[in-house]
CSV table of C-alpha atoms in Angstrom, one decimal:
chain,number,residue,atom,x,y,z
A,1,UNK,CA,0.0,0.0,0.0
A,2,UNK,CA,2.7,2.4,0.8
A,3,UNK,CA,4.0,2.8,-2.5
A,4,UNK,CA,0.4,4.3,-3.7
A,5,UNK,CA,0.0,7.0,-1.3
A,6,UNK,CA,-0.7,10.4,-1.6
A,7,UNK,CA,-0.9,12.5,1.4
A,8,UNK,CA,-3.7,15.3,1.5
A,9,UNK,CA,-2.6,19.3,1.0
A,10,UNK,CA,-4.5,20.9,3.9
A,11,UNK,CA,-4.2,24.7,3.2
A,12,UNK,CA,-4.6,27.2,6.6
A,13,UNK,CA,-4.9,30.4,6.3
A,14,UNK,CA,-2.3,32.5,7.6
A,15,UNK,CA,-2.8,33.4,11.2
A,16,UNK,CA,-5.7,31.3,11.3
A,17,UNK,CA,-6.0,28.8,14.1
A,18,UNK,CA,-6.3,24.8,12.7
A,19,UNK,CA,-10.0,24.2,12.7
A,20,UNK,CA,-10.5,20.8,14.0
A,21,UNK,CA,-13.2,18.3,12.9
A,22,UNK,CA,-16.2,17.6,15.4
A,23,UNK,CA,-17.5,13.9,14.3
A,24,UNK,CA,-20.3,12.1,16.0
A,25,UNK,CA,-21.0,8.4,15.4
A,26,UNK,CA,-25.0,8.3,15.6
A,27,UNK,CA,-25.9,4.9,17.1
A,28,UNK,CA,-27.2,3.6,20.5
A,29,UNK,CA,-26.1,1.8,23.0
A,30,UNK,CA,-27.2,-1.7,22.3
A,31,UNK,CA,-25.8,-1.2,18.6
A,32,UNK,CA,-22.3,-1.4,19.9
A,33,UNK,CA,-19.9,-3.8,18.2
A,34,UNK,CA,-18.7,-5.1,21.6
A,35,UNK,CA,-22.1,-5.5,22.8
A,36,UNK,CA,-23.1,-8.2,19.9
A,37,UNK,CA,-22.2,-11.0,21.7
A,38,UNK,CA,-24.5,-10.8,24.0
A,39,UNK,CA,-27.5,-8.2,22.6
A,40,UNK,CA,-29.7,-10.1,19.2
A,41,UNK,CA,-29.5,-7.8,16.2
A,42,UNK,CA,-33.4,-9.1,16.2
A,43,UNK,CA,-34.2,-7.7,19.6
A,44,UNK,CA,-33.2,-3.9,18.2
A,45,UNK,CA,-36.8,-3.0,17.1
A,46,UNK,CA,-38.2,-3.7,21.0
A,47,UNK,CA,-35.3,-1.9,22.5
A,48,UNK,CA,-35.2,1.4,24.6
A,49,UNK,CA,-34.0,3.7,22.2
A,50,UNK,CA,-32.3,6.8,23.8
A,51,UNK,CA,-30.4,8.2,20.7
A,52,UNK,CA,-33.1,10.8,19.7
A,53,UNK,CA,-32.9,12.4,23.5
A,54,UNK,CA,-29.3,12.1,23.0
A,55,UNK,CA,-29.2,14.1,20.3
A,56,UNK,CA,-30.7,16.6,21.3
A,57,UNK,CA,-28.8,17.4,24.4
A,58,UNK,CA,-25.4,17.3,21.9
A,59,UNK,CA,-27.1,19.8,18.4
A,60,UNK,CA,-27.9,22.2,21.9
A,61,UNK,CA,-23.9,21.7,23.2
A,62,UNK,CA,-22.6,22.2,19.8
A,63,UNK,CA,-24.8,25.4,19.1
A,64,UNK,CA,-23.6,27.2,22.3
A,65,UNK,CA,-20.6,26.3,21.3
A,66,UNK,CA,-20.6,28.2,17.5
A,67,UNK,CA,-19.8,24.4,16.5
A,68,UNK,CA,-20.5,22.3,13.2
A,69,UNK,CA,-19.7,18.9,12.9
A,70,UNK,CA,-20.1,16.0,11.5
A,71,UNK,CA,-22.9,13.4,12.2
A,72,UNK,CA,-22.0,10.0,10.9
A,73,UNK,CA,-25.4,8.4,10.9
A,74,UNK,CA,-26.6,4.9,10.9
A,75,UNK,CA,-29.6,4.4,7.9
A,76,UNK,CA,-31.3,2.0,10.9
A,77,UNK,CA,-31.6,5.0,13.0
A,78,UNK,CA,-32.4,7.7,10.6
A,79,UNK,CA,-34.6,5.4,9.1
A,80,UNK,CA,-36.8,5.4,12.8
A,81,UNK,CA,-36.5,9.4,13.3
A,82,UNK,CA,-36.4,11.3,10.3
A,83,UNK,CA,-37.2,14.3,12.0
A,84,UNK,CA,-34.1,14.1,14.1
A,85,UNK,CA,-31.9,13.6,10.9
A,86,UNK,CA,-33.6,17.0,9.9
A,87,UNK,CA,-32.9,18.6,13.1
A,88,UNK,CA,-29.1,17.8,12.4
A,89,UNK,CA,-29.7,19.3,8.6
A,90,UNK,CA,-31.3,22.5,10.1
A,91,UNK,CA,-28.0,23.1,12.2
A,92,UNK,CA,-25.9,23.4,9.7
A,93,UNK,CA,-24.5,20.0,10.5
A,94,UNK,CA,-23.1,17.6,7.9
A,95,UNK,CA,-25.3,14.1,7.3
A,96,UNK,CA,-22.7,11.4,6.5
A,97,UNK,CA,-23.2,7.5,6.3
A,98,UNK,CA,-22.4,5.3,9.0
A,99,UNK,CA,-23.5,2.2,7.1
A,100,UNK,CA,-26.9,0.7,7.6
A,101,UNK,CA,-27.5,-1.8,10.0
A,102,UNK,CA,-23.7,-1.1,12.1
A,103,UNK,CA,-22.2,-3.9,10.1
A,104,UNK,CA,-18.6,-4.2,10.4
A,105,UNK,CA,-17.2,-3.7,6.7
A,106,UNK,CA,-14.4,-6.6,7.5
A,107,UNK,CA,-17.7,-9.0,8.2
A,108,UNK,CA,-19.2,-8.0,5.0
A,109,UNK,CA,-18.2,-9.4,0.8
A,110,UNK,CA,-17.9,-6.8,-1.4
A,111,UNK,CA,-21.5,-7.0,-2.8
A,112,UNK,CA,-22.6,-7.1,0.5
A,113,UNK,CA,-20.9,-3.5,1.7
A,114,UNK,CA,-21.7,-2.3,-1.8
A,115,UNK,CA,-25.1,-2.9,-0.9
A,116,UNK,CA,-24.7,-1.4,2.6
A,117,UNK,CA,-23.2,1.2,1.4
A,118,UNK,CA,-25.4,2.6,-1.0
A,119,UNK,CA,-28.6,1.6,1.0
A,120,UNK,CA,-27.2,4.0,3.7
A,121,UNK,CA,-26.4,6.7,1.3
A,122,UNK,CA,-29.4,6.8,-0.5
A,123,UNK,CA,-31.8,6.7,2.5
A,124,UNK,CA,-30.1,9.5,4.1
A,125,UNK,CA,-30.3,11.8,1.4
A,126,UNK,CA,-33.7,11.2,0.6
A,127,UNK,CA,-34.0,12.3,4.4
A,128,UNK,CA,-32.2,15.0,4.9
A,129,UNK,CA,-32.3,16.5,1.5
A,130,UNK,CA,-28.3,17.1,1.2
A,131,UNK,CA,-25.5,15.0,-0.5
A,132,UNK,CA,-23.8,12.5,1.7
A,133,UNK,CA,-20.3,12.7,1.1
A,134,UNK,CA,-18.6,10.8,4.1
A,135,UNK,CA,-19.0,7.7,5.3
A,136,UNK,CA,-17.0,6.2,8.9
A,137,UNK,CA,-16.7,2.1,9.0
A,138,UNK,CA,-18.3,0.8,12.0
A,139,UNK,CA,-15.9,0.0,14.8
A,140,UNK,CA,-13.0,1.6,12.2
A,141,UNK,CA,-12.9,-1.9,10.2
A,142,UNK,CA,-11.6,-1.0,7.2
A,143,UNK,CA,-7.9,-2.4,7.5
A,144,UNK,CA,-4.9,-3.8,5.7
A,145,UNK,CA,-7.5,-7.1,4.4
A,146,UNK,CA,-10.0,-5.2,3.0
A,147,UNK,CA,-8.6,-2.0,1.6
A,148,UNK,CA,-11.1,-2.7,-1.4
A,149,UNK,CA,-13.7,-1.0,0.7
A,150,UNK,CA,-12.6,2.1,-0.6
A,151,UNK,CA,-12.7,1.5,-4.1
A,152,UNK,CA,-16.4,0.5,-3.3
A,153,UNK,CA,-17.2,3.6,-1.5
A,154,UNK,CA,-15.6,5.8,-4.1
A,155,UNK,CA,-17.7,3.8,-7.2
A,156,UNK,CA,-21.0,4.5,-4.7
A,157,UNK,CA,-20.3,7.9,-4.9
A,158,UNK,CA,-18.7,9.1,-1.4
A,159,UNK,CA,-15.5,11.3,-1.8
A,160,UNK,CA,-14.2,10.6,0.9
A,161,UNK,CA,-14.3,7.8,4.3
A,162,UNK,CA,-13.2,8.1,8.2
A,163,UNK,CA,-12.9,4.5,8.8
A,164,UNK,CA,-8.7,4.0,9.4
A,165,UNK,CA,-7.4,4.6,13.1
A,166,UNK,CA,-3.7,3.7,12.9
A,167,UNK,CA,-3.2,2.0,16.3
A,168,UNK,CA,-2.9,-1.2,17.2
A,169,UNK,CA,-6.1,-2.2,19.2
A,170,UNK,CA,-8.0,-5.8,19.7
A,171,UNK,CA,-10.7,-4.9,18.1
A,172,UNK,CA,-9.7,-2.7,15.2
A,173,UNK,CA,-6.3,-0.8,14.0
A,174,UNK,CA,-4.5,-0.6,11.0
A,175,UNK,CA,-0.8,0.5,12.7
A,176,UNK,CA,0.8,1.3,9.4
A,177,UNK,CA,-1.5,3.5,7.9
A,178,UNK,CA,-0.8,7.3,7.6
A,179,UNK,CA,-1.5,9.4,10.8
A,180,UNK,CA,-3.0,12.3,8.4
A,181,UNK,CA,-5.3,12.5,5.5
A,182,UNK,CA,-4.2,10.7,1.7
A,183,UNK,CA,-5.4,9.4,-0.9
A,184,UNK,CA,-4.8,5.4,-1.5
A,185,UNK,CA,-5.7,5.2,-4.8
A,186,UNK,CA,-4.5,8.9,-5.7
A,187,UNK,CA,-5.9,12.5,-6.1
A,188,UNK,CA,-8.6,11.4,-8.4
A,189,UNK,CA,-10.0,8.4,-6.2
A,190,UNK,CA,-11.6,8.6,-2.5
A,191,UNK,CA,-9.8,10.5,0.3
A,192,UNK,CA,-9.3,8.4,3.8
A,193,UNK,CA,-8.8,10.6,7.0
A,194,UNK,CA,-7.5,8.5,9.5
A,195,UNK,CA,-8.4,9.1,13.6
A,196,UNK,CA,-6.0,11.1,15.1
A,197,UNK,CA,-3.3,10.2,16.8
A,198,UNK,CA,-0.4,12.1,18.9
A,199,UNK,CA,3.6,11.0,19.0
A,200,UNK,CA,5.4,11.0,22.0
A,201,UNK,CA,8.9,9.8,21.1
A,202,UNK,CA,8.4,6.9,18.9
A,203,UNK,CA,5.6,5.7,20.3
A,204,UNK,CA,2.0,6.6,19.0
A,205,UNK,CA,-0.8,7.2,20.9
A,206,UNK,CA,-4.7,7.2,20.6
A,207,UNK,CA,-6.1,10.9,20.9
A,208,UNK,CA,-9.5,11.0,18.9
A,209,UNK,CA,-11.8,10.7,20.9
A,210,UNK,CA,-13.5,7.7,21.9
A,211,UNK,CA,-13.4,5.5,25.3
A,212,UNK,CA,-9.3,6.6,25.2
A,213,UNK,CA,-11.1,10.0,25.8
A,214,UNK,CA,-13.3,9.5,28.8
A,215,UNK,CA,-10.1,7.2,30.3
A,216,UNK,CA,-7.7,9.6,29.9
A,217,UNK,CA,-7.4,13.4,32.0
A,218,UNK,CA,-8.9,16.4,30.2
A,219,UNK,CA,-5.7,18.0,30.4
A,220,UNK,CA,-3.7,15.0,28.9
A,221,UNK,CA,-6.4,15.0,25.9
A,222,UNK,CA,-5.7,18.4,25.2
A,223,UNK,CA,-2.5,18.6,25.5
A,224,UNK,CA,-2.3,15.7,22.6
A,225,UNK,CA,-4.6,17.5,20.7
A,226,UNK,CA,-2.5,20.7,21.0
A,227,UNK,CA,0.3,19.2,20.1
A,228,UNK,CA,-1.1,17.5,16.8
A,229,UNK,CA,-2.1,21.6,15.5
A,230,UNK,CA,1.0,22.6,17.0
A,231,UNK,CA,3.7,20.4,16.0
A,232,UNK,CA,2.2,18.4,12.8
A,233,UNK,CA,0.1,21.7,11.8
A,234,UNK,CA,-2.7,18.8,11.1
A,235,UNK,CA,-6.2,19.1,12.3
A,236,UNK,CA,-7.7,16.5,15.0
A,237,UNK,CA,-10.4,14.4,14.0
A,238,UNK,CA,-12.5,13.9,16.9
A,239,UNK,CA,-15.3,11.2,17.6
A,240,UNK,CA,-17.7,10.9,20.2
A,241,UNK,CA,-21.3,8.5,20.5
A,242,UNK,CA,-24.7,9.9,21.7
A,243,UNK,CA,-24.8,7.3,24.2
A,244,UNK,CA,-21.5,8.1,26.1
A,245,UNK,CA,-23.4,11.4,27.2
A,246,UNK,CA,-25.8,9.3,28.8
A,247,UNK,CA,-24.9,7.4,32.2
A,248,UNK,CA,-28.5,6.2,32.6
A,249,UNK,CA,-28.7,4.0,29.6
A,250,UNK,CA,-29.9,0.3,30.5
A,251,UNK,CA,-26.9,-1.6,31.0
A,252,UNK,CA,-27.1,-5.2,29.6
A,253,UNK,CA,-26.5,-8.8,31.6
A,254,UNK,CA,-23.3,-10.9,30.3
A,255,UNK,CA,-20.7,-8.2,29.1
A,256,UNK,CA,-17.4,-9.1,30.3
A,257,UNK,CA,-15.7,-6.9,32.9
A,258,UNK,CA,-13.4,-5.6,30.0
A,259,UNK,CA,-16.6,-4.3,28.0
A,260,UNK,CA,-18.4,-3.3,31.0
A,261,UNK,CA,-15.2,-0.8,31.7
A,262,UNK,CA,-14.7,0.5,28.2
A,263,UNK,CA,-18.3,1.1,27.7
A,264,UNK,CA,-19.0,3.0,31.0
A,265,UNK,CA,-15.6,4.3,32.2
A,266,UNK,CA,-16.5,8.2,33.2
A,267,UNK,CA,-19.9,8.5,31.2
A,268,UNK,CA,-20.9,11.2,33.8
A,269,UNK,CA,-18.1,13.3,32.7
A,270,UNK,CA,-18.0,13.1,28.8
A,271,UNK,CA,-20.8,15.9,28.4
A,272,UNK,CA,-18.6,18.7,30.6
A,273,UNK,CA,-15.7,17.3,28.5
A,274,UNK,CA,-17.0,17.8,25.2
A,275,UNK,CA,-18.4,21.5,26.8
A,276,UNK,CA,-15.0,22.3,26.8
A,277,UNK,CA,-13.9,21.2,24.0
A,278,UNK,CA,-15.9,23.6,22.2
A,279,UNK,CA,-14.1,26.6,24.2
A,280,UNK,CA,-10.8,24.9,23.7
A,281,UNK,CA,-10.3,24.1,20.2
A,282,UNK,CA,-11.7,25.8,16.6
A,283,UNK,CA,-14.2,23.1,15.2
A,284,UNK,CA,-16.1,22.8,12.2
A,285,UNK,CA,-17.2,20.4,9.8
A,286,UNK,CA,-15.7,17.0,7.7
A,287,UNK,CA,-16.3,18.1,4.4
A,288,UNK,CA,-15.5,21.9,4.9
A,289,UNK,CA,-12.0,21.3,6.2
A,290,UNK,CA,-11.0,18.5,4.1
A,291,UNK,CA,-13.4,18.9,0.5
A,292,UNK,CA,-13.7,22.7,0.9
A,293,UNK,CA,-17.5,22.4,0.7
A,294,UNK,CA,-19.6,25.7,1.8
């Protein structure tokens, strides 16, 4: 792969601070990938569903905040509230794809992901009357064995995907991908931007967002974040879920103790920590920093 890529220009305007992109990964709670095990994709429909309420509480966040972002939404959800998908439209928010059904795309054949693919993108369009562009890979699993996934998404019409996070982790990873944005297939094909991560020495470390977020001190957060404007004059790409603003979701019997952990670890303090974010950084959206959209 490393012979085809392309890194991304990303023009700043001089004197300008780095805005930063705000992503959110529309989903609820029982749709998380470590929760399959032990949660039926068939019991969805008869579920509490808290992501609408969710919601809510982050488009009212993000507009005291001055902030657009990104909201990369499942077709499954927006398919059950429209009218929140519209709320995100009237915002000024981006819609982008998060797949259908939260299917990872290393689980999936080609046809199958095409399908997936283009279901979502379709569905959300018609919904919130704007051009999806984006598209994030549930659980980031878009990797080194199915690189092919971008070709798909570029043929279905997305310009460009959030679905790399170079780290090594158990459930996802791709360590040898670029930190910053590039193109695999070059300038004319889809653009991948990769999570963000921060180097300290040789060794890189996770600071996008995420559970590494609520684990982590504020201050240490930042401070990686800082560093990634400062030093690599790259923007962060930051990611957060509706449901880790919400520490009275129903918690599910048979998780292990590890999932139980990364699932629930500080939920109580992720919505003051996302307030400040807003003061702390310069946000805006996916497809205005990277595709120099309007």
């Amino acid at each position: 792969m490393n012979d085809r890529l392309h890194p991304a220009a990303m023009p700043r305007a001089l004197g300008q601070p780095i805005r930063n992109a705000m992503t959110i990964d529309v989903e609820d709670y029982f749709q998380v990938s470590a929760f399959a095990p032990i949660i039926a994709r068939e019991s969805w429909p008869a579920r509490e569903c808290r992501v609408e309420a969710n919601i809510e509480r982050i488009l009212a966040i993000l507009a005291d905040g001055g902030v657009h972002a990104t909201f990369f939404t499942l077709g499954w959800i927006a398919e059950r509230y429209p009218d929140m998908v519209r709320r995100i439209v009237a915002g000024g928010h981006e819609l982008a794809s998060h797949g259908y059904g939260h299917l990872r795309a290393s689980d999936q054949t080609r046809a199958e992901f095409a399908d997936d693919v283009g279901r979502s993108k379709a569905l959300l369009e018609d919904i919130g009357g704007q051009a999806v562009l984006g598209y994030r890979a549930p659980s980031f699993s878009i990797g080194t064995a199915n690189l092919w996934a971008l070709d798909v998404l570029h043929d279905a019409g997305y310009r460009y995907s959030s679905s790399i996070y170079p780290i090594a982790h158990d459930h996802y990873g791709m360590p040898d991908a670029p930190r910053f944005a590039f193109y695999p297939n070059g300038p004319a094909g889809l653009l991948e931007v990769p999570i963000t991560t921060a180097m300290l020495g040789q060794r890189k470390l996770p600071a996008g967002g995420g559970g590494y977020f609520r684990l982590l001190p504020y201050s240490l957060s930042r401070w990686m974040m800082r560093r990634v404007n400062s030093d690599d004059g790259q923007p962060t790409i930051f990611y957060f879920h509706p449901w880790e603003l919400d520490p009275g979701q129903p918690r599910p019997e048979g998780a292990s103790l590890k999932t139980r952990f990364r699932h629930y670890v500080n939920l109580q303090r992720m919505e003051g920590r996302i307030k400040l974010l807003t003061r702390d950084f310069a946000w805006d959206r996916m497809d205005r920093i990277f595709l120099g959209t309007k």
